[in-house]
Coordinates of C-alpha atoms (C1' of nucleotides) in Angstrom, one line a residue:
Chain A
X1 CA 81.1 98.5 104.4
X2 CA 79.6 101.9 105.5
X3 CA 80.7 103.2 108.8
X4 CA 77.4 106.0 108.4
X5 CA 74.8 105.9 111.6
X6 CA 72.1 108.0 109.7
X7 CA 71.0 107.2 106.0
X8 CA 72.5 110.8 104.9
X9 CA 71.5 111.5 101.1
X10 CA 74.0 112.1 98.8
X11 CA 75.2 114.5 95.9
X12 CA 76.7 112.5 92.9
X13 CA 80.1 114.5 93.9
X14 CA 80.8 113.2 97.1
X15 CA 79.7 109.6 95.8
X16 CA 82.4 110.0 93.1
X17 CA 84.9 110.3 95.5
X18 CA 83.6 108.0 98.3
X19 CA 84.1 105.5 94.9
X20 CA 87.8 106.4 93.3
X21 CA 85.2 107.4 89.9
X22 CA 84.1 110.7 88.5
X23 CA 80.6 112.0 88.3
X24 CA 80.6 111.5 84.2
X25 CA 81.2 108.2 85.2
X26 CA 78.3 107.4 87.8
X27 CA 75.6 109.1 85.4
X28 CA 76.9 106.9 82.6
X29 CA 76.7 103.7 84.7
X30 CA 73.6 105.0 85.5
X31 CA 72.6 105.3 81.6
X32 CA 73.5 101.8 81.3
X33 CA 70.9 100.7 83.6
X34 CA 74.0 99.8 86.0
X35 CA 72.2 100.5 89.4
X36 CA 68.7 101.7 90.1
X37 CA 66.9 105.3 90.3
X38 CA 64.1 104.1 92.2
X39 CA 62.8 107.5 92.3
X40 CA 62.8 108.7 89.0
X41 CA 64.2 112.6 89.8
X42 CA 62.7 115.8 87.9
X43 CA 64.6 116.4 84.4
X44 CA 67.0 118.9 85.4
X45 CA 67.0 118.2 89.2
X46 CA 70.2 116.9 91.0
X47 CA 70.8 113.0 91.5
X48 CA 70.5 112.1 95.1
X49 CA 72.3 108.7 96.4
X50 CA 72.6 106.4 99.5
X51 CA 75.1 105.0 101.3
X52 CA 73.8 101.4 99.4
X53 CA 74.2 103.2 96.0
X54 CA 77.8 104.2 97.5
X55 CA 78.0 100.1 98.4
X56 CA 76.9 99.0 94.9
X57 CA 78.8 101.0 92.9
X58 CA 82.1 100.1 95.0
X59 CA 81.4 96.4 94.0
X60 CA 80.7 97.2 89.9
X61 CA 84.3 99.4 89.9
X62 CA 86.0 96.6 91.9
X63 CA 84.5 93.5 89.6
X64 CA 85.6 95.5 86.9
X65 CA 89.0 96.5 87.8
X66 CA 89.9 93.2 89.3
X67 CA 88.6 91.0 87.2
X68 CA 87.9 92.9 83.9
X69 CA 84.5 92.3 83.5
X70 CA 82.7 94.6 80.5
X71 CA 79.6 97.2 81.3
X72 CA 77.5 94.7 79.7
X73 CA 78.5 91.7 81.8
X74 CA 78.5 93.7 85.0
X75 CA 74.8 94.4 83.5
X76 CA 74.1 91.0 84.1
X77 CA 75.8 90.2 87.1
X78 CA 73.9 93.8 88.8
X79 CA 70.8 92.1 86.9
X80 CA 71.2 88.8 88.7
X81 CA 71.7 90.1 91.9
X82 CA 68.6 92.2 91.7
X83 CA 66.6 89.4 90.5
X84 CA 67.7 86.9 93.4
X85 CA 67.1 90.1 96.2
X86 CA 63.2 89.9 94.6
X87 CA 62.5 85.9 94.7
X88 CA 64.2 86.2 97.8
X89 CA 62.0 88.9 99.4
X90 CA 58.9 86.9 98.1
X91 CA 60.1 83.6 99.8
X92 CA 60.6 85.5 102.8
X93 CA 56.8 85.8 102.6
X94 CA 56.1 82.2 101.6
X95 CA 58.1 80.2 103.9
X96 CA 58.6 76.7 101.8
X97 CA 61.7 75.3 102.9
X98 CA 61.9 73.3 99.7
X99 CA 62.2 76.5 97.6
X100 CA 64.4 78.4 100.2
X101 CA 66.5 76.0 100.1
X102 CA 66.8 75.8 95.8
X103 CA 67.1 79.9 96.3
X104 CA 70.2 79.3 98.1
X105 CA 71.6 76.9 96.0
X106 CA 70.9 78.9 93.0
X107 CA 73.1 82.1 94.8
X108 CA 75.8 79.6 96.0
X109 CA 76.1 78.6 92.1
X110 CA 76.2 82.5 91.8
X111 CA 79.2 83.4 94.1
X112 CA 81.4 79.9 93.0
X113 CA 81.0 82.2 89.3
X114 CA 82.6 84.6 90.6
X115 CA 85.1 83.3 92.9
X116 CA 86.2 81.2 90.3
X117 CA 86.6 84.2 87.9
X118 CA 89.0 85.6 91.3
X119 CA 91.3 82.3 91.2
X120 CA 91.8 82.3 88.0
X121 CA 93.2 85.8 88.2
X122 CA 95.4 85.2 91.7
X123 CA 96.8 82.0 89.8
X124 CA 97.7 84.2 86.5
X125 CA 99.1 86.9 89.0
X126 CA 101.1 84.1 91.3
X127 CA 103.0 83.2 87.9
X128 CA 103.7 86.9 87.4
X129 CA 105.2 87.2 90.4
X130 CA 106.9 83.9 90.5
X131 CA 108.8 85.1 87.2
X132 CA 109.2 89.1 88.5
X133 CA 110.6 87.4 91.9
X134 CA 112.7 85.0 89.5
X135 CA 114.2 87.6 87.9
X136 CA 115.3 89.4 90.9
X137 CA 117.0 86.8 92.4
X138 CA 118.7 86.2 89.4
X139 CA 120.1 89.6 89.6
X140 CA 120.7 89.7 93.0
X141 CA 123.4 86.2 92.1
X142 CA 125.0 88.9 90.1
X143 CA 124.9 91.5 92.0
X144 CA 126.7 88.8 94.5
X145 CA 129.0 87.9 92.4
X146 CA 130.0 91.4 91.3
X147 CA 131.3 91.6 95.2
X148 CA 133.1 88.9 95.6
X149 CA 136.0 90.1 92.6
Chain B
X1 CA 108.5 80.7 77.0
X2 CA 108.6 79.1 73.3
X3 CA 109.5 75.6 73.0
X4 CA 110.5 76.4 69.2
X5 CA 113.8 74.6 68.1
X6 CA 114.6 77.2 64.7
X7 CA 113.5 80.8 64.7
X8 CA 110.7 80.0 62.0
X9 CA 109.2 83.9 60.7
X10 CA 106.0 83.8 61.6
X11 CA 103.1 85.9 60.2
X12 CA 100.5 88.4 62.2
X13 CA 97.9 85.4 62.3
X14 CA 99.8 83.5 63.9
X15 CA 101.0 85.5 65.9
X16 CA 97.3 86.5 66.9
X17 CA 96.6 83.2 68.1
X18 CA 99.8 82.4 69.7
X19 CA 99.4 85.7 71.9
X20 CA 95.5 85.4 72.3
X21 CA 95.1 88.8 70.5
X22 CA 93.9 89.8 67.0
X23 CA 95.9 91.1 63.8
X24 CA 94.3 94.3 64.4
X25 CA 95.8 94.7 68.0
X26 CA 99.2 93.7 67.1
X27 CA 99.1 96.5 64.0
X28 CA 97.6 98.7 66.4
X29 CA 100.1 98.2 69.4
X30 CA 103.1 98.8 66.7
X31 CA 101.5 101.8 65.9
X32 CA 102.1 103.4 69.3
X33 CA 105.6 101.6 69.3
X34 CA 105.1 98.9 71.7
X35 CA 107.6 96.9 69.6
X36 CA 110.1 97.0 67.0
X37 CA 110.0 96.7 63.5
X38 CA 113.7 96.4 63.3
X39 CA 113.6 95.7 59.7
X40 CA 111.3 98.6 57.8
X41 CA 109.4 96.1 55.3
X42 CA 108.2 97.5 52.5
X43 CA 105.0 99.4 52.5
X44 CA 102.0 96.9 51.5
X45 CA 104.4 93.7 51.8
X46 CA 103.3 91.0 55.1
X47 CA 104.6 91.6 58.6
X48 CA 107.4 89.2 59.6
X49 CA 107.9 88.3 63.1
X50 CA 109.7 85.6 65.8
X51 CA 109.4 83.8 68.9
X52 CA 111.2 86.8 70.6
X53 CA 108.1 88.9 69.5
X54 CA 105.1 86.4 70.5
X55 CA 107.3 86.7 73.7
X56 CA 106.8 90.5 73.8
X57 CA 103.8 90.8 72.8
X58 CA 102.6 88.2 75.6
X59 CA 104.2 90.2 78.2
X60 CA 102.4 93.3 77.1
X61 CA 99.1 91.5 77.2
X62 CA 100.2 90.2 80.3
X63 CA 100.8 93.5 82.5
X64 CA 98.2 94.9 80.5
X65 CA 95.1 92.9 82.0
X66 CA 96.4 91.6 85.1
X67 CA 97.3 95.1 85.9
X68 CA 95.3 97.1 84.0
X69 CA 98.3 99.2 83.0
X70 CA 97.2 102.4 79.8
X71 CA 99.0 101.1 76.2
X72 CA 101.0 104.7 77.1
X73 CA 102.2 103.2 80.5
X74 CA 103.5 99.9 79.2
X75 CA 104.9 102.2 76.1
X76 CA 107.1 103.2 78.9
X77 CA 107.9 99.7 80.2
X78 CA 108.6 98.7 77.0
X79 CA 111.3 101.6 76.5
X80 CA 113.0 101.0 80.1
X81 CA 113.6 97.4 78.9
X82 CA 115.2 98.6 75.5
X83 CA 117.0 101.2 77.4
X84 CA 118.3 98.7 79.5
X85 CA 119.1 96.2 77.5
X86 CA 121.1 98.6 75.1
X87 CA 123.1 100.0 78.0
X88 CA 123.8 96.5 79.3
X89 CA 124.8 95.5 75.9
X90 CA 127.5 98.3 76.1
X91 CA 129.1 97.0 79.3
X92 CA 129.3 93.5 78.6
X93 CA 131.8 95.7 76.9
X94 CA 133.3 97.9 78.7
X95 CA 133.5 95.8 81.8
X96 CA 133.5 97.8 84.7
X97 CA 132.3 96.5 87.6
X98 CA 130.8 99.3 89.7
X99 CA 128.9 100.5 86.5
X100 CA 127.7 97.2 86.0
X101 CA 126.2 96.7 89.9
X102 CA 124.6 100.5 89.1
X103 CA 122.8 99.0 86.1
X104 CA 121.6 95.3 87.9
X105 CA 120.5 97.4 90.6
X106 CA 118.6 99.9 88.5
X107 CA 116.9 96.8 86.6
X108 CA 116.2 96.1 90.7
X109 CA 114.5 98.4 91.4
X110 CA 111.9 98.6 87.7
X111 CA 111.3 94.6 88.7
X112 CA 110.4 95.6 92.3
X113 CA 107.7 98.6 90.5
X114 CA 106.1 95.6 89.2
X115 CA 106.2 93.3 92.1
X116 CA 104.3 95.6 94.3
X117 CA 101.9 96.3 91.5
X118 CA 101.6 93.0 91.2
X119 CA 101.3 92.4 94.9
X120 CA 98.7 95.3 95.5
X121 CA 96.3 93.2 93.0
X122 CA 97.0 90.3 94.6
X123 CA 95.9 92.0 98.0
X124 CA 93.0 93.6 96.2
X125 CA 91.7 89.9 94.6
X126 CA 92.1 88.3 98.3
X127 CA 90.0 90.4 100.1
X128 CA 87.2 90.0 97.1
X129 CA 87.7 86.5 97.5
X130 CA 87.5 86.6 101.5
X131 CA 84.5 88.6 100.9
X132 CA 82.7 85.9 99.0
X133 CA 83.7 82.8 100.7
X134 CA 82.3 84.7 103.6
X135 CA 78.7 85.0 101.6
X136 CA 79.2 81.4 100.6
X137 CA 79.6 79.9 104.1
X138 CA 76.6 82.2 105.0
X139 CA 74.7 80.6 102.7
X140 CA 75.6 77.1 103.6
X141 CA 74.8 78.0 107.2
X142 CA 71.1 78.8 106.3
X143 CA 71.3 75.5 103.7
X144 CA 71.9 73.3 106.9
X145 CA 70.0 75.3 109.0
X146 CA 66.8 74.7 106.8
X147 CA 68.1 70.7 106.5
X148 CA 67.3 70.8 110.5
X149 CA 64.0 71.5 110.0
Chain C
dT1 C1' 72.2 137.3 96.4
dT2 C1' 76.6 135.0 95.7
dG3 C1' 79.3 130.5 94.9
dC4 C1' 79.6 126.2 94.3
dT5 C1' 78.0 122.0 92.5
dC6 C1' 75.0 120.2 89.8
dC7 C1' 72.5 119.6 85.1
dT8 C1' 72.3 118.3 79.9
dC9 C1' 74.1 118.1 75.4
dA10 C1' 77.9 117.0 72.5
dC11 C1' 82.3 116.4 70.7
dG12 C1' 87.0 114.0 71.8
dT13 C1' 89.9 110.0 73.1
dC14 C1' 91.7 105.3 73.9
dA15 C1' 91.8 100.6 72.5
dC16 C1' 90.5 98.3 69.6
dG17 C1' 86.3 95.8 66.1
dT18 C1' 84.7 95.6 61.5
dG19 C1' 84.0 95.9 57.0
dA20 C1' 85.7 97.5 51.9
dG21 C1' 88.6 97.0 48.3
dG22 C1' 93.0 95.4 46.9
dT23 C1' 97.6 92.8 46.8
dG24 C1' 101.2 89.1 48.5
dG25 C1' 103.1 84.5 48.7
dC26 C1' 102.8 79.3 49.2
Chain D
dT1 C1' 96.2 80.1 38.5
dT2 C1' 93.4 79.5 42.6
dG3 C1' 92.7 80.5 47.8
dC4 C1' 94.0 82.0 51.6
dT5 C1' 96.0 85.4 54.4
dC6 C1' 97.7 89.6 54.4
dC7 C1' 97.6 94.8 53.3
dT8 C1' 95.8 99.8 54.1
dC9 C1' 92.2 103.0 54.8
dA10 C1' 88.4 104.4 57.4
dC11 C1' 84.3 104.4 60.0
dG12 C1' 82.1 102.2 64.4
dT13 C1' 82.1 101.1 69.4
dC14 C1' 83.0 101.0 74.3
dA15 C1' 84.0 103.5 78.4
dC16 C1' 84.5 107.2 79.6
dG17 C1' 87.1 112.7 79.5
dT18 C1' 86.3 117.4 78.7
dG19 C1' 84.4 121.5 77.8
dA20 C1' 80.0 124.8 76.8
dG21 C1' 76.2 126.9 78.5
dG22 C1' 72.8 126.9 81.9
dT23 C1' 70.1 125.9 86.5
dG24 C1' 69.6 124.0 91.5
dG25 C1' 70.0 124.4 96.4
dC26 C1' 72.6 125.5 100.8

DNA sequence: TTGCTCCTCACGTCACGTGAGGTGGC
DNA sequence: TTGCTCCTCACGTCACGTGAGGTGGC
């Protein structure tokens, strides 16, 4: 996603753009528990972000423009993913296949969620268009037929 | 749209259900003048409305979350329709050809505003959905890799 | 040191949700 | 007449916008 070389930090303006938001809405998300300050940052002090915070906050706006999730769900689906990236770091240590293996299923049941949620919305858009299209061709007949007197 | 032989008045529960929406949101979107209460009822007495409204009303919805157009935008919509509609009322009057090809191609060009809307989305939703088959298929590459073991 | 961006309240707004108390119409 | 749905305020909520007044860091 990132085209950056070094891990530059950020300030909260230049993520705001970098994302299509605003900083009021960053430090809200943030409020909501909506991505992680790992380093908990003096009171008073200015936020400082990552090109992964850039990443993760690109996904949130997108899940919730395109398919118009709520805060709160997006909690859970930021939630889920955070709790997969864990159990996943600790079977990297472990190394049983058996559980690998129900770690992957569990993230492939995961994604279908969500691409299911996408399919629903390209079908619902497909009509829209088929009708808008529709339409147009209907005028252009008249259009057409305007001509032809 | 409505598969409704007679135009049977309808009330706002009804309506609510019909259009997916609550009571609440249809007061509130006639508030702000997203549709017409042609006839003024008398204060306190219950809202009447048609199949040509639950038809309205759907639309709004519609445009509303697929495209994640303001109440204030598709206020606008709403009035380019009316306008259009009044002014093509007039010259199935008047009859005059070259007016009449000005107005299909006017209505043209507002259809084509909300195909490409429409077809942004659909752009947006495809590469989400690109994105996560690609996880998925990653996934199912480490599934059968482990299988191999 | 000067400017700019950032900080934290805190109130405003949009699009409704949710009662409270009362009336309409089959 | 009884129930149900509707009515109108009016306050609450979600997802931020928008200042006000002050401090951080290149």
């Amino acid at each position: 996603m990132s085209t950056e070389t070094a891990a530059r930090p950020m300030r909260i303006g230049e993520v705001a753009e970098l994302t299509g938001t605003t900083p009021r809405t960053i430090r809200y998300y943030e409020e909501l528990g909506l991505f992680g300050s790992e380093t908990p940052r003096e009171q008073g002090k200015h936020r400082c972000y990552t090109d992964a915070d850039v990443d993760q906050i690109n996904e949130i706006v997108r899940l919730k423009e395109l398919l118009g999730l709520s805060l709160e769900q997006l909690k859970q689906v930021v939630e889920a993913q955070a709790a997969r990236a864990e159990v996943r770091a600790e079977y990297r240590v472990t190394e049983d296949p058996a559980r690998r293996r129900e770690l992957l299923l569990e993230s492939s049941r995961h994604i279908e969620t969500q691409l299911s949620l996408v399919r629903g919305r390209q079908t619902e858009l497909r009509e829209l268009e088929q009708e808008l299209s529709g339409k147009l061709e209907h005028i252009a007949d008249k259009i057409e037929a305007l001509a032809e007197l």
